[in-house]
C-alpha atoms as a printed R data frame, in Angstrom:
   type eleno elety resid chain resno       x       y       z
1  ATOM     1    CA   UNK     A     1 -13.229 -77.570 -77.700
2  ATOM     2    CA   UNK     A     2 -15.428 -79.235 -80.370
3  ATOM     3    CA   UNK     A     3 -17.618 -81.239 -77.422
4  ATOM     4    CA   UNK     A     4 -17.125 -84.947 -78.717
5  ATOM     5    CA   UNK     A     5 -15.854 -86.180 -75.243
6  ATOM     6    CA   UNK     A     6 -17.748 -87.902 -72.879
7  ATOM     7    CA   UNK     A     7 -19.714 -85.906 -70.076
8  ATOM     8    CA   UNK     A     8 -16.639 -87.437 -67.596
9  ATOM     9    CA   UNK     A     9 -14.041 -86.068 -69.372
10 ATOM    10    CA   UNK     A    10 -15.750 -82.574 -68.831
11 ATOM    11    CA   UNK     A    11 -16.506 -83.091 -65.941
12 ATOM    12    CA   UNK     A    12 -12.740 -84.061 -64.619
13 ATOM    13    CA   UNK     A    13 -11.418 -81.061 -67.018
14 ATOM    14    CA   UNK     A    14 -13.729 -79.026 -64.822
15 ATOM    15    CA   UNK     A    15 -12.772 -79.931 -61.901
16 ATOM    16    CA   UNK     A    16  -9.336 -79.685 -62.813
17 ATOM    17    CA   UNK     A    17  -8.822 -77.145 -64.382
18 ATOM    18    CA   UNK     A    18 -11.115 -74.796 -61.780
19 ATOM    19    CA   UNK     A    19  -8.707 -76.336 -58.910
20 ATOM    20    CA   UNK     A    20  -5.975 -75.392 -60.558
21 ATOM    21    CA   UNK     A    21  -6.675 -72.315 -61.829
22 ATOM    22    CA   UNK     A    22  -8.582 -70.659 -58.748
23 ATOM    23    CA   UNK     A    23  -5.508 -71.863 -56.890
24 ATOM    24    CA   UNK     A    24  -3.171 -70.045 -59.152
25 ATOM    25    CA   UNK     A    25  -5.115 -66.991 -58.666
26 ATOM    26    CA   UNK     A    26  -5.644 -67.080 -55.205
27 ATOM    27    CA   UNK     A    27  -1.856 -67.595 -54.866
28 ATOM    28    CA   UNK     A    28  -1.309 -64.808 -57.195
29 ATOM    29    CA   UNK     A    29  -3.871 -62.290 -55.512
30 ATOM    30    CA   UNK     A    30  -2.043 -63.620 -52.275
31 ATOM    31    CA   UNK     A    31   1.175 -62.073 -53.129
32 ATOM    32    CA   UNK     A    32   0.036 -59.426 -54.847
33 ATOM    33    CA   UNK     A    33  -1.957 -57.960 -51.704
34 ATOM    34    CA   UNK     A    34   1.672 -59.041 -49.705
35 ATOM    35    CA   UNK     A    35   3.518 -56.856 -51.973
36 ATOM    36    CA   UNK     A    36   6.051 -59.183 -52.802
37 ATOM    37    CA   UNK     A    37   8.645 -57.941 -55.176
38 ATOM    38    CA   UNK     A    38   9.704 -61.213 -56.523
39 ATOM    39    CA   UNK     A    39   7.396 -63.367 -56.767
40 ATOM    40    CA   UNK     A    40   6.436 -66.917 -58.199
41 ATOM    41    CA   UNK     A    41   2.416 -65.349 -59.598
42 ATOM    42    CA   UNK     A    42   4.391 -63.619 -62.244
43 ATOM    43    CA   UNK     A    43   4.972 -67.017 -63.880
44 ATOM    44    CA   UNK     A    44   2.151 -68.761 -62.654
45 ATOM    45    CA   UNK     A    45  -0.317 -65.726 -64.153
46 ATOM    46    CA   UNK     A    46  -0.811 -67.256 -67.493
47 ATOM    47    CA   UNK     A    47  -1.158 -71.106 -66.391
48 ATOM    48    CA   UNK     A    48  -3.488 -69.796 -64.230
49 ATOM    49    CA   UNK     A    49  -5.882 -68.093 -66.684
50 ATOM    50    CA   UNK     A    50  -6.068 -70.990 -69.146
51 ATOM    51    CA   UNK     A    51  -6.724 -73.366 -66.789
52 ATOM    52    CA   UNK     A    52  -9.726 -71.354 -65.514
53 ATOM    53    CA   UNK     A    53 -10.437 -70.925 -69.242
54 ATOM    54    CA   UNK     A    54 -10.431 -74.819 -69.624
55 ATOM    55    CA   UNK     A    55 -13.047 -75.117 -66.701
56 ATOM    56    CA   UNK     A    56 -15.106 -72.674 -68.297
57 ATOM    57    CA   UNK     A    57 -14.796 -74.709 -71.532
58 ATOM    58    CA   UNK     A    58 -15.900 -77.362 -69.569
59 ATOM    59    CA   UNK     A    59 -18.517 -75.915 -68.130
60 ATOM    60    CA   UNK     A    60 -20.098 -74.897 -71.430
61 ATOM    61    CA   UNK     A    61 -19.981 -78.315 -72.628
62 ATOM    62    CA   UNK     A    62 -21.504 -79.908 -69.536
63 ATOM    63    CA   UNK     A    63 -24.187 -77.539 -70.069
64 ATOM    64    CA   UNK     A    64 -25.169 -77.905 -73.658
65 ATOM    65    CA   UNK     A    65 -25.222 -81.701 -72.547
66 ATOM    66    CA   UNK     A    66 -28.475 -81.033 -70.786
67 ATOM    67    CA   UNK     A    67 -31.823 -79.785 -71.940
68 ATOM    68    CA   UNK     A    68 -32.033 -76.987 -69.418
69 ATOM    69    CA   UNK     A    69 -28.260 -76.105 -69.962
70 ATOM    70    CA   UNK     A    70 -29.168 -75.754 -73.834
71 ATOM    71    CA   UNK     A    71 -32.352 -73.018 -72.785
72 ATOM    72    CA   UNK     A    72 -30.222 -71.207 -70.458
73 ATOM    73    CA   UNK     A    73 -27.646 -70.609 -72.971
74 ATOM    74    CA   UNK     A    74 -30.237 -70.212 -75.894
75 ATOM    75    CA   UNK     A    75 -29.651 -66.251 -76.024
76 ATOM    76    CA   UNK     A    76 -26.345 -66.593 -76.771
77 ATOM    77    CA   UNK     A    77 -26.990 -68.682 -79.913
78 ATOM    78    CA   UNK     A    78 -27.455 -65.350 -82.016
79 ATOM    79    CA   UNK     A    79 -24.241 -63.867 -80.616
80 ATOM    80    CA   UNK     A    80 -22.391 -66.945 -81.751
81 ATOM    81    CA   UNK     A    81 -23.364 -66.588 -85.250
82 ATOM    82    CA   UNK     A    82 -22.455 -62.760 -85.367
83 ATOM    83    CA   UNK     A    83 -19.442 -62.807 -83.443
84 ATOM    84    CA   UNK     A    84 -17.523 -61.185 -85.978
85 ATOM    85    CA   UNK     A    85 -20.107 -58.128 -86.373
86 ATOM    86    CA   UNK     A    86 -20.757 -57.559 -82.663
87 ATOM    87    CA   UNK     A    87 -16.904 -57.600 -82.058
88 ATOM    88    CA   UNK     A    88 -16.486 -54.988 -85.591
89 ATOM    89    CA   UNK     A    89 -19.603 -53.188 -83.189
90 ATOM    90    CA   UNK     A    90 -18.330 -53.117 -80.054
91 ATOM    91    CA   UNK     A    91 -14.679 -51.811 -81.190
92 ATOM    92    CA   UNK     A    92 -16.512 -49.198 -83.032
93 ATOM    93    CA   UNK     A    93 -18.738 -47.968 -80.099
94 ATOM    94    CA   UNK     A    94 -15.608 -48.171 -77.756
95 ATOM    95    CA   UNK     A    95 -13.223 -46.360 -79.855
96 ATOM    96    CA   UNK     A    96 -16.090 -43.827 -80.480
């Protein structure tokens, strides 16, 4: 999470973890649409979102490795730094 791997470990954790993930999810959407009563996405949910969650980790690193992946994630910068206030913000305005 702290970004001190090597551009091919994030890029294999990528790929991983999106082919995992979207495959758990596809599965899972799959058998939900099927209506199965039993079935195997209720366990397979939560892998499912944190290896999508590790690709987008991933992702985010691969881009801040590049010059044009640092500008196109430049206007998040400020967001970063007040994470804490916007979330205080946003639970206010949502509550409200």
């Amino acid at each position: 999470i702290q970004g001190r791997r090597s551009r091919r470990f994030y890029t294999i954790a990528l790929a991983c973890g999106y082919a995992l993930g979207f495959a758990l999810r596809g599965f899972g959407a799959y058998e939900e649409l099927a209506a199965i009563e039993y079935s195997l996405s209720d366990f397979t949910y939560d892998l499912g979102r944190l290896a999508v969650t590790f690709g987008h980790i991933s992702l985010v690193h691969l881009l801040l490795g590049s010059s044009a992946g640092q500008r196109l994630l430049r206007p998040f910068e400020a967001a970063g730094r007040t994470a804490l206030s916007i979330y205080i913000a946003q639970t206010v305005i949502m509550l409200w």
